[in-house]
Structures are given as structure tokens and as C-alpha cells.
């Protein structure tokens, strides 16, 4: 009987230790948000924020759009978005100078650059990051896509302080047969390679938004952000899961749409976010315990504190 009690006590101790370790691991996760609007005027913000301050693009010349920050939260991290086309057409030194000039009105300790670079722009982009790191002498991070980890020997690893894995926008948004371009964990699993070899320490970014993609004759025309499923009223008919056909030409969300246009509704479910988070936690030990959600405007969509603790 004594041996049985000792054995039971030992089992209880092991189970309790595992439970405590698991609970502590969940509690250690912190939540922050991206703000991606072209203006920011929110007061009394307590959340840690990554705010987009510059959009940098290229058509026939370098184009820079500055966000209007009427309010500047304390210790926010400015983010600069750069199109890959810009990196294909403009020398890194010109882009670097434009960024430094655009940041003059901000006090910051850290900067993040968001660019989905390609093999053809890798050299120019990496030089940009090195130049910014040298001239600003600040903590510098860069966004990373799943394919850039799977194929890191080809895409390269940027010389920054850390990366942010953008765990969304992982499939072809313009293909009408795409299931969900925002977050598809089956697609994500195809890129679950080389995390153990990837030297850059990572934070994780997860989506909260929803959208609808407008198609005409199977060609993608436009994106409608913030659409909800109940927006597809009696003027739509569901032709397959999350695909809706327009019955009569009319206005939808302030834009004119035509009869027979097709909309693919895309959203994020709590269960999918939990799977993505668990997959990431299992994939890499070289990580921060911080989840950045995209974006702040949807912060109340779910109970995020409970979500990251696994309480779906």
C-alpha cells in the first residue's frame, strides 16, 4: 500500500509539473498589434504598437506616402513598408535616405522594415538594411515570409536583429480556386521546413482581419476589406462554400458591382489561429514569446488573452 501511495504521489508530481510548465509558457506570451492605417489618432493606448509610418512604392519614380500620426503612442515601433518593385528599380542608397528623412519627426529605439523581397532584389534590399542599421544605430527588424525560411539558402537571411514571421497571406489571392489567402494551415504546413537551421530569431505575426475578393470572369478585380459573412444579403447566392454570386448589379460597400460577379469571402477563425500558433511554437525554439496581431482595428474580434492560452 505504501508503494502504491508513493507511486501515485510521484505521478501526481509529474502531472502537476507539466501542467505548471505549460501554463507558465502560455502566460509568458505577450500580445502586441500592428496599426496599418494611413492615419493614427487614438489616445490612451496601452498596447504595444507597430505603426506603419511610411509607404514606399515605385511607378515611374520613387513614391513615398507618410502616415498622419495625430497621436504618437509612447515607445511605439515605426514600420516602413516597401514594395518589391521599388527594390527592383531604385538604388538602396536613395531609399535609405528617403526613410531616414521620413523618420525625422519620430523618437524611436527600434525600426521595422516590411518588404517581400525576391531573388532579383535580395542584394539591393540587404544593402538597404545594412545601410539603415549603420546610419540609424537602432534595433532593426525585418518581416519574413514562410517561403523565405523554407528556401533560405536561396532567398538569404537578412542581417537584422530579429525577424517577424508574417503567418498570413500565404497563398495566391488572385486565384479563384484559392480556399483562403489570409490563413490556410494546410498551405502553411507545406513550408514547415528549415526552421531548425534558420538563424534569425523570430516573432510571430497573426491575422485578425476579414475580406472579400471580387472576381469577374474568373479574374480578380478588387479587394473589399472588413467584409463580414452577413454582408452577403439577398442580392447574393452562395454557389460554393464562401463563394457568392451577384444576382443584380448594385452598390456594395460603396462600390458598384455587376450581376454575375463572384466574391470569395475570407475570414480567420479562432481555431485556425490556435493551430497556427501551436505550429509555430513547435517549429522553432529560436523565438520571442510575443504575438503581433494584424491589425489594431480588429483587436476586439476575439478574446486574445484566452486564445493564446489555448482557451478557445
PDB file of C-alpha atoms in Angstrom:
ATOM      1  CA  UNK A   1       0.000   0.000   0.000  1.00  0.00           C
ATOM      2  CA  UNK A   2       2.857   2.328   0.851  1.00  0.00           C
ATOM      3  CA  UNK A   3       4.486   1.689  -2.544  1.00  0.00           C
ATOM      4  CA  UNK A   4       1.197   2.459  -4.286  1.00  0.00           C
ATOM      5  CA  UNK A   5       0.887   5.780  -2.441  1.00  0.00           C
ATOM      6  CA  UNK A   6       4.472   6.692  -3.324  1.00  0.00           C
ATOM      7  CA  UNK A   7       3.841   5.834  -6.965  1.00  0.00           C
ATOM      8  CA  UNK A   8       0.628   7.868  -7.047  1.00  0.00           C
ATOM      9  CA  UNK A   9       2.393  10.823  -5.418  1.00  0.00           C
ATOM     10  CA  UNK A  10       5.164  10.611  -7.992  1.00  0.00           C
ATOM     11  CA  UNK A  11       2.677  10.530 -10.870  1.00  0.00           C
ATOM     12  CA  UNK A  12       0.803  13.479  -9.371  1.00  0.00           C
ATOM     13  CA  UNK A  13       4.052  15.431  -9.057  1.00  0.00           C
ATOM     14  CA  UNK A  14       4.945  14.813 -12.709  1.00  0.00           C
ATOM     15  CA  UNK A  15       1.477  15.773 -13.977  1.00  0.00           C
ATOM     16  CA  UNK A  16       1.441  18.908 -11.816  1.00  0.00           C
ATOM     17  CA  UNK A  17       4.874  19.953 -13.034  1.00  0.00           C
ATOM     18  CA  UNK A  18       3.871  19.503 -16.692  1.00  0.00           C
ATOM     19  CA  UNK A  19       0.665  21.487 -16.131  1.00  0.00           C
ATOM     20  CA  UNK A  20       2.510  24.314 -14.372  1.00  0.00           C
ATOM     21  CA  UNK A  21       5.191  24.461 -17.076  1.00  0.00           C
ATOM     22  CA  UNK A  22       2.562  24.531 -19.808  1.00  0.00           C
ATOM     23  CA  UNK A  23       0.561  27.225 -18.005  1.00  0.00           C
ATOM     24  CA  UNK A  24       3.650  29.346 -17.403  1.00  0.00           C
ATOM     25  CA  UNK A  25       4.620  29.019 -21.057  1.00  0.00           C
ATOM     26  CA  UNK A  26       1.212  30.360 -22.094  1.00  0.00           C
ATOM     27  CA  UNK A  27       1.323  33.196 -19.579  1.00  0.00           C
ATOM     28  CA  UNK A  28       4.719  34.264 -20.874  1.00  0.00           C
ATOM     29  CA  UNK A  29       3.237  35.087 -24.282  1.00  0.00           C
ATOM     30  CA  UNK A  30       2.637  38.789 -24.799  1.00  0.00           C
ATOM     31  CA  UNK A  31       0.313  40.489 -27.278  1.00  0.00           C
ATOM     32  CA  UNK A  32       1.029  43.479 -29.484  1.00  0.00           C
ATOM     33  CA  UNK A  33      -0.582  44.953 -32.603  1.00  0.00           C
ATOM     34  CA  UNK A  34       0.136  46.438 -35.986  1.00  0.00           C
ATOM     35  CA  UNK A  35      -1.550  49.690 -36.933  1.00  0.00           C
ATOM     36  CA  UNK A  36      -1.672  49.845 -40.725  1.00  0.00           C
ATOM     37  CA  UNK A  37      -3.943  52.803 -41.367  1.00  0.00           C
ATOM     38  CA  UNK A  38      -2.661  55.916 -43.126  1.00  0.00           C
ATOM     39  CA  UNK A  39      -3.550  57.928 -40.042  1.00  0.00           C
ATOM     40  CA  UNK A  40      -3.436  57.364 -36.300  1.00  0.00           C
ATOM     41  CA  UNK A  41      -5.331  59.428 -33.735  1.00  0.00           C
ATOM     42  CA  UNK A  42      -6.102  57.067 -30.860  1.00  0.00           C
ATOM     43  CA  UNK A  43      -5.443  58.287 -27.344  1.00  0.00           C
ATOM     44  CA  UNK A  44      -4.688  56.395 -24.131  1.00  0.00           C
ATOM     45  CA  UNK A  45      -3.332  53.354 -25.924  1.00  0.00           C
ATOM     46  CA  UNK A  46      -1.855  50.782 -23.562  1.00  0.00           C
ATOM     47  CA  UNK A  47      -0.987  48.098 -26.121  1.00  0.00           C
ATOM     48  CA  UNK A  48       2.466  47.756 -27.632  1.00  0.00           C
ATOM     49  CA  UNK A  49       2.156  49.014 -31.217  1.00  0.00           C
ATOM     50  CA  UNK A  50       3.985  48.645 -34.501  1.00  0.00           C
ATOM     51  CA  UNK A  51       2.725  51.600 -36.552  1.00  0.00           C
ATOM     52  CA  UNK A  52       3.214  51.924 -40.297  1.00  0.00           C
ATOM     53  CA  UNK A  53       4.683  55.388 -40.832  1.00  0.00           C
ATOM     54  CA  UNK A  54       5.849  55.189 -44.457  1.00  0.00           C
ATOM     55  CA  UNK A  55       4.636  53.506 -47.653  1.00  0.00           C
ATOM     56  CA  UNK A  56       7.372  53.380 -50.297  1.00  0.00           C
ATOM     57  CA  UNK A  57       6.460  52.411 -53.849  1.00  0.00           C
ATOM     58  CA  UNK A  58       7.626  52.920 -57.426  1.00  0.00           C
ATOM     59  CA  UNK A  59       5.778  53.590 -60.684  1.00  0.00           C
ATOM     60  CA  UNK A  60       7.845  55.915 -62.852  1.00  0.00           C
ATOM     61  CA  UNK A  61       9.586  57.414 -59.835  1.00  0.00           C
ATOM     62  CA  UNK A  62      10.042  56.839 -56.127  1.00  0.00           C
ATOM     63  CA  UNK A  63       6.755  57.454 -54.314  1.00  0.00           C
ATOM     64  CA  UNK A  64       6.594  57.996 -50.562  1.00  0.00           C
ATOM     65  CA  UNK A  65       3.373  58.263 -48.568  1.00  0.00           C
ATOM     66  CA  UNK A  66       3.657  59.387 -44.951  1.00  0.00           C
ATOM     67  CA  UNK A  67       1.102  58.280 -42.386  1.00  0.00           C
ATOM     68  CA  UNK A  68      -0.571  61.060 -40.442  1.00  0.00           C
ATOM     69  CA  UNK A  69       0.136  60.409 -36.783  1.00  0.00           C
ATOM     70  CA  UNK A  70      -2.010  62.911 -34.913  1.00  0.00           C
ATOM     71  CA  UNK A  71      -1.224  60.968 -31.744  1.00  0.00           C
ATOM     72  CA  UNK A  72       2.122  59.292 -31.065  1.00  0.00           C
ATOM     73  CA  UNK A  73       1.918  56.481 -28.513  1.00  0.00           C
ATOM     74  CA  UNK A  74       4.861  56.154 -26.180  1.00  0.00           C
ATOM     75  CA  UNK A  75       7.574  53.728 -27.320  1.00  0.00           C
ATOM     76  CA  UNK A  76       5.783  52.587 -30.477  1.00  0.00           C
ATOM     77  CA  UNK A  77       7.853  50.902 -33.179  1.00  0.00           C
ATOM     78  CA  UNK A  78       7.683  52.613 -36.595  1.00  0.00           C
ATOM     79  CA  UNK A  79       7.272  50.330 -39.606  1.00  0.00           C
ATOM     80  CA  UNK A  80       8.233  51.135 -43.196  1.00  0.00           C
ATOM     81  CA  UNK A  81       6.512  49.220 -45.991  1.00  0.00           C
ATOM     82  CA  UNK A  82       8.475  48.893 -49.254  1.00  0.00           C
ATOM     83  CA  UNK A  83       7.213  47.228 -52.433  1.00  0.00           C
ATOM     84  CA  UNK A  84       9.453  44.741 -54.199  1.00  0.00           C
ATOM     85  CA  UNK A  85       9.089  46.853 -57.364  1.00  0.00           C
ATOM     86  CA  UNK A  86      10.823  49.670 -55.525  1.00  0.00           C
ATOM     87  CA  UNK A  87      13.767  47.453 -54.716  1.00  0.00           C
ATOM     88  CA  UNK A  88      13.913  46.390 -58.380  1.00  0.00           C
ATOM     89  CA  UNK A  89      14.107  49.939 -59.699  1.00  0.00           C
ATOM     90  CA  UNK A  90      15.725  52.198 -57.096  1.00  0.00           C
ATOM     91  CA  UNK A  91      19.210  52.015 -55.595  1.00  0.00           C
ATOM     92  CA  UNK A  92      19.259  51.198 -51.885  1.00  0.00           C
ATOM     93  CA  UNK A  93      21.072  54.435 -51.006  1.00  0.00           C
ATOM     94  CA  UNK A  94      18.210  56.586 -52.324  1.00  0.00           C
ATOM     95  CA  UNK A  95      15.635  54.531 -50.434  1.00  0.00           C
ATOM     96  CA  UNK A  96      17.714  54.662 -47.261  1.00  0.00           C
ATOM     97  CA  UNK A  97      17.979  58.453 -47.448  1.00  0.00           C
ATOM     98  CA  UNK A  98      14.230  58.743 -48.031  1.00  0.00           C
ATOM     99  CA  UNK A  99      13.491  56.562 -44.990  1.00  0.00           C
ATOM    100  CA  UNK A 100      15.860  58.455 -42.699  1.00  0.00           C
ATOM    101  CA  UNK A 101      14.353  61.758 -43.867  1.00  0.00           C
ATOM    102  CA  UNK A 102      10.831  60.409 -43.302  1.00  0.00           C
ATOM    103  CA  UNK A 103      11.649  59.357 -39.746  1.00  0.00           C
ATOM    104  CA  UNK A 104      12.995  62.730 -38.604  1.00  0.00           C
ATOM    105  CA  UNK A 105       9.872  63.659 -36.651  1.00  0.00           C
ATOM    106  CA  UNK A 106       9.814  60.446 -34.622  1.00  0.00           C
ATOM    107  CA  UNK A 107      11.620  59.399 -31.487  1.00  0.00           C
ATOM    108  CA  UNK A 108      12.239  55.678 -31.595  1.00  0.00           C
ATOM    109  CA  UNK A 109      14.599  52.960 -30.401  1.00  0.00           C
ATOM    110  CA  UNK A 110      13.632  50.388 -32.996  1.00  0.00           C
ATOM    111  CA  UNK A 111      12.620  50.287 -36.664  1.00  0.00           C
ATOM    112  CA  UNK A 112      10.923  47.559 -38.682  1.00  0.00           C
ATOM    113  CA  UNK A 113      11.093  47.148 -42.468  1.00  0.00           C
ATOM    114  CA  UNK A 114       8.384  45.228 -44.315  1.00  0.00           C
ATOM    115  CA  UNK A 115       9.323  44.035 -47.795  1.00  0.00           C
ATOM    116  CA  UNK A 116       8.648  40.726 -49.527  1.00  0.00           C
ATOM    117  CA  UNK A 117      11.942  40.677 -51.393  1.00  0.00           C
ATOM    118  CA  UNK A 118      12.745  38.297 -54.253  1.00  0.00           C
ATOM    119  CA  UNK A 119      15.920  36.678 -55.558  1.00  0.00           C
ATOM    120  CA  UNK A 120      16.398  39.557 -58.009  1.00  0.00           C
ATOM    121  CA  UNK A 121      16.108  42.223 -55.294  1.00  0.00           C
ATOM    122  CA  UNK A 122      17.893  40.410 -52.470  1.00  0.00           C
ATOM    123  CA  UNK A 123      21.227  42.189 -52.898  1.00  0.00           C
ATOM    124  CA  UNK A 124      19.750  45.688 -53.111  1.00  0.00           C
ATOM    125  CA  UNK A 125      17.383  45.044 -50.187  1.00  0.00           C
ATOM    126  CA  UNK A 126      20.016  43.560 -47.917  1.00  0.00           C
ATOM    127  CA  UNK A 127      22.290  46.529 -48.637  1.00  0.00           C
ATOM    128  CA  UNK A 128      19.416  48.819 -47.633  1.00  0.00           C
ATOM    129  CA  UNK A 129      19.039  47.040 -44.303  1.00  0.00           C
ATOM    130  CA  UNK A 130      22.771  47.201 -43.621  1.00  0.00           C
ATOM    131  CA  UNK A 131      22.850  50.893 -44.506  1.00  0.00           C
ATOM    132  CA  UNK A 132      19.928  51.691 -42.195  1.00  0.00           C
ATOM    133  CA  UNK A 133      21.471  49.661 -39.389  1.00  0.00           C
ATOM    134  CA  UNK A 134      24.745  51.558 -39.699  1.00  0.00           C
ATOM    135  CA  UNK A 135      23.307  55.064 -40.066  1.00  0.00           C
ATOM    136  CA  UNK A 136      20.487  54.826 -37.510  1.00  0.00           C
ATOM    137  CA  UNK A 137      22.277  52.671 -34.942  1.00  0.00           C
ATOM    138  CA  UNK A 138      18.897  51.356 -33.750  1.00  0.00           C
ATOM    139  CA  UNK A 139      17.418  47.906 -33.271  1.00  0.00           C
ATOM    140  CA  UNK A 140      16.326  46.798 -36.742  1.00  0.00           C
ATOM    141  CA  UNK A 141      13.861  44.063 -37.620  1.00  0.00           C
ATOM    142  CA  UNK A 142      12.531  42.760 -40.936  1.00  0.00           C
ATOM    143  CA  UNK A 143       9.401  40.857 -41.862  1.00  0.00           C
ATOM    144  CA  UNK A 144       9.884  37.276 -43.038  1.00  0.00           C
ATOM    145  CA  UNK A 145       7.603  35.046 -45.123  1.00  0.00           C
ATOM    146  CA  UNK A 146       7.305  31.284 -44.795  1.00  0.00           C
ATOM    147  CA  UNK A 147       8.891  30.625 -48.182  1.00  0.00           C
ATOM    148  CA  UNK A 148      11.927  32.684 -47.160  1.00  0.00           C
ATOM    149  CA  UNK A 149      12.598  30.207 -44.365  1.00  0.00           C
ATOM    150  CA  UNK A 150      11.966  27.057 -46.389  1.00  0.00           C
ATOM    151  CA  UNK A 151      14.269  28.295 -49.162  1.00  0.00           C
ATOM    152  CA  UNK A 152      16.607  30.388 -47.018  1.00  0.00           C
ATOM    153  CA  UNK A 153      19.724  29.146 -48.836  1.00  0.00           C
ATOM    154  CA  UNK A 154      18.374  30.871 -51.968  1.00  0.00           C
ATOM    155  CA  UNK A 155      16.478  33.840 -50.526  1.00  0.00           C
ATOM    156  CA  UNK A 156      19.150  34.617 -47.941  1.00  0.00           C
ATOM    157  CA  UNK A 157      18.823  35.724 -44.321  1.00  0.00           C
ATOM    158  CA  UNK A 158      18.748  39.494 -43.723  1.00  0.00           C
ATOM    159  CA  UNK A 159      21.375  40.913 -41.372  1.00  0.00           C
ATOM    160  CA  UNK A 160      18.977  42.384 -38.816  1.00  0.00           C
ATOM    161  CA  UNK A 161      18.438  41.986 -35.084  1.00  0.00           C
ATOM    162  CA  UNK A 162      15.370  39.788 -35.480  1.00  0.00           C
ATOM    163  CA  UNK A 163      12.635  38.783 -37.910  1.00  0.00           C
ATOM    164  CA  UNK A 164       8.842  38.812 -37.751  1.00  0.00           C
ATOM    165  CA  UNK A 165       7.248  35.798 -39.414  1.00  0.00           C
ATOM    166  CA  UNK A 166       4.137  37.007 -41.235  1.00  0.00           C
ATOM    167  CA  UNK A 167       1.962  33.924 -40.818  1.00  0.00           C
ATOM    168  CA  UNK A 168      -0.706  35.032 -43.288  1.00  0.00           C
ATOM    169  CA  UNK A 169      -1.135  35.990 -46.971  1.00  0.00           C
ATOM    170  CA  UNK A 170       0.427  32.664 -47.859  1.00  0.00           C
ATOM    171  CA  UNK A 171      -1.486  31.631 -50.990  1.00  0.00           C
ATOM    172  CA  UNK A 172      -2.477  33.202 -54.313  1.00  0.00           C
ATOM    173  CA  UNK A 173      -5.143  35.811 -53.648  1.00  0.00           C
ATOM    174  CA  UNK A 174      -5.927  36.240 -57.372  1.00  0.00           C
ATOM    175  CA  UNK A 175      -6.716  32.558 -57.996  1.00  0.00           C
ATOM    176  CA  UNK A 176     -10.450  31.976 -57.687  1.00  0.00           C
ATOM    177  CA  UNK A 177      -9.743  28.402 -56.560  1.00  0.00           C
ATOM    178  CA  UNK A 178      -7.763  29.564 -53.534  1.00  0.00           C
ATOM    179  CA  UNK A 179      -9.507  28.470 -50.344  1.00  0.00           C
ATOM    180  CA  UNK A 180      -8.432  31.292 -48.053  1.00  0.00           C
ATOM    181  CA  UNK A 181      -5.490  33.532 -48.881  1.00  0.00           C
ATOM    182  CA  UNK A 182      -5.412  35.057 -45.388  1.00  0.00           C
ATOM    183  CA  UNK A 183      -4.697  31.907 -43.387  1.00  0.00           C
ATOM    184  CA  UNK A 184      -4.713  28.320 -44.602  1.00  0.00           C
ATOM    185  CA  UNK A 185      -2.881  25.995 -42.222  1.00  0.00           C
ATOM    186  CA  UNK A 186      -2.752  23.220 -44.808  1.00  0.00           C
ATOM    187  CA  UNK A 187      -0.847  25.530 -47.146  1.00  0.00           C
ATOM    188  CA  UNK A 188       1.347  26.722 -44.275  1.00  0.00           C
ATOM    189  CA  UNK A 189       2.413  23.171 -43.461  1.00  0.00           C
ATOM    190  CA  UNK A 190       3.976  22.882 -46.907  1.00  0.00           C
ATOM    191  CA  UNK A 191       6.533  25.451 -45.742  1.00  0.00           C
ATOM    192  CA  UNK A 192       7.359  23.944 -42.361  1.00  0.00           C
ATOM    193  CA  UNK A 193      10.965  23.278 -43.258  1.00  0.00           C
ATOM    194  CA  UNK A 194      14.386  24.533 -42.137  1.00  0.00           C
ATOM    195  CA  UNK A 195      13.193  26.318 -39.012  1.00  0.00           C
ATOM    196  CA  UNK A 196      15.857  24.457 -37.048  1.00  0.00           C
ATOM    197  CA  UNK A 197      18.506  25.877 -39.418  1.00  0.00           C
ATOM    198  CA  UNK A 198      17.183  29.422 -39.620  1.00  0.00           C
ATOM    199  CA  UNK A 199      19.500  31.593 -37.539  1.00  0.00           C
ATOM    200  CA  UNK A 200      17.328  34.696 -37.244  1.00  0.00           C
ATOM    201  CA  UNK A 201      15.345  34.917 -34.011  1.00  0.00           C
ATOM    202  CA  UNK A 202      11.645  35.291 -34.773  1.00  0.00           C
ATOM    203  CA  UNK A 203       8.492  36.932 -33.524  1.00  0.00           C
ATOM    204  CA  UNK A 204       5.142  35.736 -34.872  1.00  0.00           C
ATOM    205  CA  UNK A 205       2.519  37.875 -36.637  1.00  0.00           C
ATOM    206  CA  UNK A 206      -1.033  36.533 -36.974  1.00  0.00           C
ATOM    207  CA  UNK A 207      -4.089  37.968 -38.799  1.00  0.00           C
ATOM    208  CA  UNK A 208      -7.393  39.152 -37.356  1.00  0.00           C
ATOM    209  CA  UNK A 209      -8.988  40.701 -40.433  1.00  0.00           C
ATOM    210  CA  UNK A 210     -11.550  39.536 -42.975  1.00  0.00           C
ATOM    211  CA  UNK A 211     -12.014  40.465 -46.625  1.00  0.00           C
ATOM    212  CA  UNK A 212     -13.760  39.632 -49.888  1.00  0.00           C
ATOM    213  CA  UNK A 213     -12.118  39.259 -53.283  1.00  0.00           C
ATOM    214  CA  UNK A 214     -14.181  40.348 -56.285  1.00  0.00           C
ATOM    215  CA  UNK A 215     -13.890  38.242 -59.455  1.00  0.00           C
ATOM    216  CA  UNK A 216     -15.293  38.810 -62.918  1.00  0.00           C
ATOM    217  CA  UNK A 217     -14.962  36.016 -65.458  1.00  0.00           C
ATOM    218  CA  UNK A 218     -12.568  34.320 -63.002  1.00  0.00           C
ATOM    219  CA  UNK A 219     -10.240  37.337 -62.916  1.00  0.00           C
ATOM    220  CA  UNK A 220      -9.582  39.098 -59.611  1.00  0.00           C
ATOM    221  CA  UNK A 221     -10.652  42.750 -59.713  1.00  0.00           C
ATOM    222  CA  UNK A 222     -10.657  44.201 -56.233  1.00  0.00           C
ATOM    223  CA  UNK A 223     -10.340  43.599 -52.507  1.00  0.00           C
ATOM    224  CA  UNK A 224     -13.076  44.626 -50.071  1.00  0.00           C
ATOM    225  CA  UNK A 225     -11.604  44.827 -46.560  1.00  0.00           C
ATOM    226  CA  UNK A 226     -13.613  44.290 -43.400  1.00  0.00           C
ATOM    227  CA  UNK A 227     -16.457  42.395 -45.075  1.00  0.00           C
ATOM    228  CA  UNK A 228     -18.450  40.041 -42.853  1.00  0.00           C
ATOM    229  CA  UNK A 229     -20.350  36.962 -43.909  1.00  0.00           C
ATOM    230  CA  UNK A 230     -23.731  38.553 -43.167  1.00  0.00           C
ATOM    231  CA  UNK A 231     -22.924  41.304 -45.697  1.00  0.00           C
ATOM    232  CA  UNK A 232     -23.814  38.840 -48.431  1.00  0.00           C
ATOM    233  CA  UNK A 233     -27.526  39.516 -48.348  1.00  0.00           C
ATOM    234  CA  UNK A 234     -30.419  38.501 -50.624  1.00  0.00           C
ATOM    235  CA  UNK A 235     -28.639  40.022 -53.634  1.00  0.00           C
ATOM    236  CA  UNK A 236     -26.085  37.205 -53.428  1.00  0.00           C
ATOM    237  CA  UNK A 237     -26.364  33.472 -53.808  1.00  0.00           C
ATOM    238  CA  UNK A 238     -23.786  31.101 -52.345  1.00  0.00           C
ATOM    239  CA  UNK A 239     -22.544  28.924 -55.207  1.00  0.00           C
ATOM    240  CA  UNK A 240     -19.996  27.008 -53.096  1.00  0.00           C
ATOM    241  CA  UNK A 241     -18.525  27.422 -49.595  1.00  0.00           C
ATOM    242  CA  UNK A 242     -17.542  31.105 -49.192  1.00  0.00           C
ATOM    243  CA  UNK A 243     -18.146  31.900 -52.894  1.00  0.00           C
ATOM    244  CA  UNK A 244     -21.034  34.277 -53.586  1.00  0.00           C
ATOM    245  CA  UNK A 245     -22.517  35.274 -56.946  1.00  0.00           C
ATOM    246  CA  UNK A 246     -24.120  38.682 -57.504  1.00  0.00           C
ATOM    247  CA  UNK A 247     -27.764  38.438 -58.645  1.00  0.00           C
ATOM    248  CA  UNK A 248     -28.288  42.071 -59.657  1.00  0.00           C
ATOM    249  CA  UNK A 249     -25.928  44.965 -60.428  1.00  0.00           C
ATOM    250  CA  UNK A 250     -25.842  47.339 -57.462  1.00  0.00           C
ATOM    251  CA  UNK A 251     -23.622  49.120 -54.962  1.00  0.00           C
ATOM    252  CA  UNK A 252     -21.750  47.054 -52.390  1.00  0.00           C
ATOM    253  CA  UNK A 253     -19.682  48.722 -49.664  1.00  0.00           C
ATOM    254  CA  UNK A 254     -19.765  51.971 -51.641  1.00  0.00           C
ATOM    255  CA  UNK A 255     -18.594  50.438 -54.928  1.00  0.00           C
ATOM    256  CA  UNK A 256     -20.601  49.404 -57.954  1.00  0.00           C
ATOM    257  CA  UNK A 257     -20.645  45.684 -58.674  1.00  0.00           C
ATOM    258  CA  UNK A 258     -22.160  43.823 -61.610  1.00  0.00           C
ATOM    259  CA  UNK A 259     -24.513  40.906 -61.995  1.00  0.00           C
ATOM    260  CA  UNK A 260     -22.630  37.576 -62.114  1.00  0.00           C
ATOM    261  CA  UNK A 261     -19.564  38.969 -60.345  1.00  0.00           C
ATOM    262  CA  UNK A 262     -18.283  36.429 -57.819  1.00  0.00           C
ATOM    263  CA  UNK A 263     -16.971  37.231 -54.339  1.00  0.00           C
ATOM    264  CA  UNK A 264     -14.773  34.949 -52.266  1.00  0.00           C
ATOM    265  CA  UNK A 265     -15.242  35.636 -48.574  1.00  0.00           C
ATOM    266  CA  UNK A 266     -12.143  35.162 -46.429  1.00  0.00           C
ATOM    267  CA  UNK A 267     -12.040  35.250 -42.652  1.00  0.00           C
ATOM    268  CA  UNK A 268      -9.960  33.984 -39.751  1.00  0.00           C
ATOM    269  CA  UNK A 269     -11.328  31.541 -37.182  1.00  0.00           C
ATOM    270  CA  UNK A 270     -10.125  31.180 -33.615  1.00  0.00           C
ATOM    271  CA  UNK A 271      -9.395  27.523 -34.197  1.00  0.00           C
ATOM    272  CA  UNK A 272      -7.142  28.331 -37.167  1.00  0.00           C
ATOM    273  CA  UNK A 273      -5.241  30.920 -35.159  1.00  0.00           C
ATOM    274  CA  UNK A 274      -4.671  28.408 -32.392  1.00  0.00           C
ATOM    275  CA  UNK A 275      -3.331  25.826 -34.854  1.00  0.00           C
ATOM    276  CA  UNK A 276      -1.018  28.402 -36.423  1.00  0.00           C
ATOM    277  CA  UNK A 277       0.279  29.460 -33.006  1.00  0.00           C
ATOM    278  CA  UNK A 278       0.856  25.888 -31.848  1.00  0.00           C
ATOM    279  CA  UNK A 279       2.608  25.008 -35.113  1.00  0.00           C
ATOM    280  CA  UNK A 280       4.932  27.986 -34.760  1.00  0.00           C
ATOM    281  CA  UNK A 281       5.722  27.187 -31.118  1.00  0.00           C
ATOM    282  CA  UNK A 282       6.610  23.628 -32.101  1.00  0.00           C
ATOM    283  CA  UNK A 283       8.605  24.636 -35.185  1.00  0.00           C
ATOM    284  CA  UNK A 284      11.172  26.915 -33.581  1.00  0.00           C
ATOM    285  CA  UNK A 285      12.833  27.394 -30.227  1.00  0.00           C
ATOM    286  CA  UNK A 286      14.703  30.447 -31.525  1.00  0.00           C
ATOM    287  CA  UNK A 287      11.830  32.824 -30.935  1.00  0.00           C
ATOM    288  CA  UNK A 288      10.417  35.616 -28.830  1.00  0.00           C
ATOM    289  CA  UNK A 289       7.273  34.964 -26.795  1.00  0.00           C
ATOM    290  CA  UNK A 290       5.433  37.833 -28.485  1.00  0.00           C
ATOM    291  CA  UNK A 291       2.494  37.608 -30.884  1.00  0.00           C
ATOM    292  CA  UNK A 292       1.828  40.630 -33.105  1.00  0.00           C
ATOM    293  CA  UNK A 293      -1.740  40.720 -34.388  1.00  0.00           C
ATOM    294  CA  UNK A 294      -2.734  42.408 -37.650  1.00  0.00           C
ATOM    295  CA  UNK A 295      -4.358  44.794 -37.006  1.00  0.00           C
ATOM    296  CA  UNK A 296      -5.243  47.029 -34.052  1.00  0.00           C
ATOM    297  CA  UNK A 297      -8.652  47.929 -35.523  1.00  0.00           C
ATOM    298  CA  UNK A 298      -9.786  44.307 -35.053  1.00  0.00           C
ATOM    299  CA  UNK A 299      -8.317  43.809 -31.579  1.00  0.00           C
ATOM    300  CA  UNK A 300     -11.743  43.015 -30.090  1.00  0.00           C
ATOM    301  CA  UNK A 301     -12.613  40.346 -32.644  1.00  0.00           C
ATOM    302  CA  UNK A 302     -11.600  37.578 -30.225  1.00  0.00           C
ATOM    303  CA  UNK A 303     -10.606  37.226 -26.600  1.00  0.00           C
ATOM    304  CA  UNK A 304      -6.921  37.173 -27.482  1.00  0.00           C
ATOM    305  CA  UNK A 305      -5.671  36.642 -23.941  1.00  0.00           C
ATOM    306  CA  UNK A 306      -7.612  33.405 -23.711  1.00  0.00           C
ATOM    307  CA  UNK A 307      -6.820  32.465 -27.289  1.00  0.00           C
ATOM    308  CA  UNK A 308      -3.066  32.401 -26.699  1.00  0.00           C
ATOM    309  CA  UNK A 309      -3.635  30.363 -23.564  1.00  0.00           C
ATOM    310  CA  UNK A 310      -5.428  27.750 -25.638  1.00  0.00           C
ATOM    311  CA  UNK A 311      -8.884  28.551 -24.262  1.00  0.00           C
ATOM    312  CA  UNK A 312     -10.899  28.519 -27.469  1.00  0.00           C
TER     313      UNK A 312
END
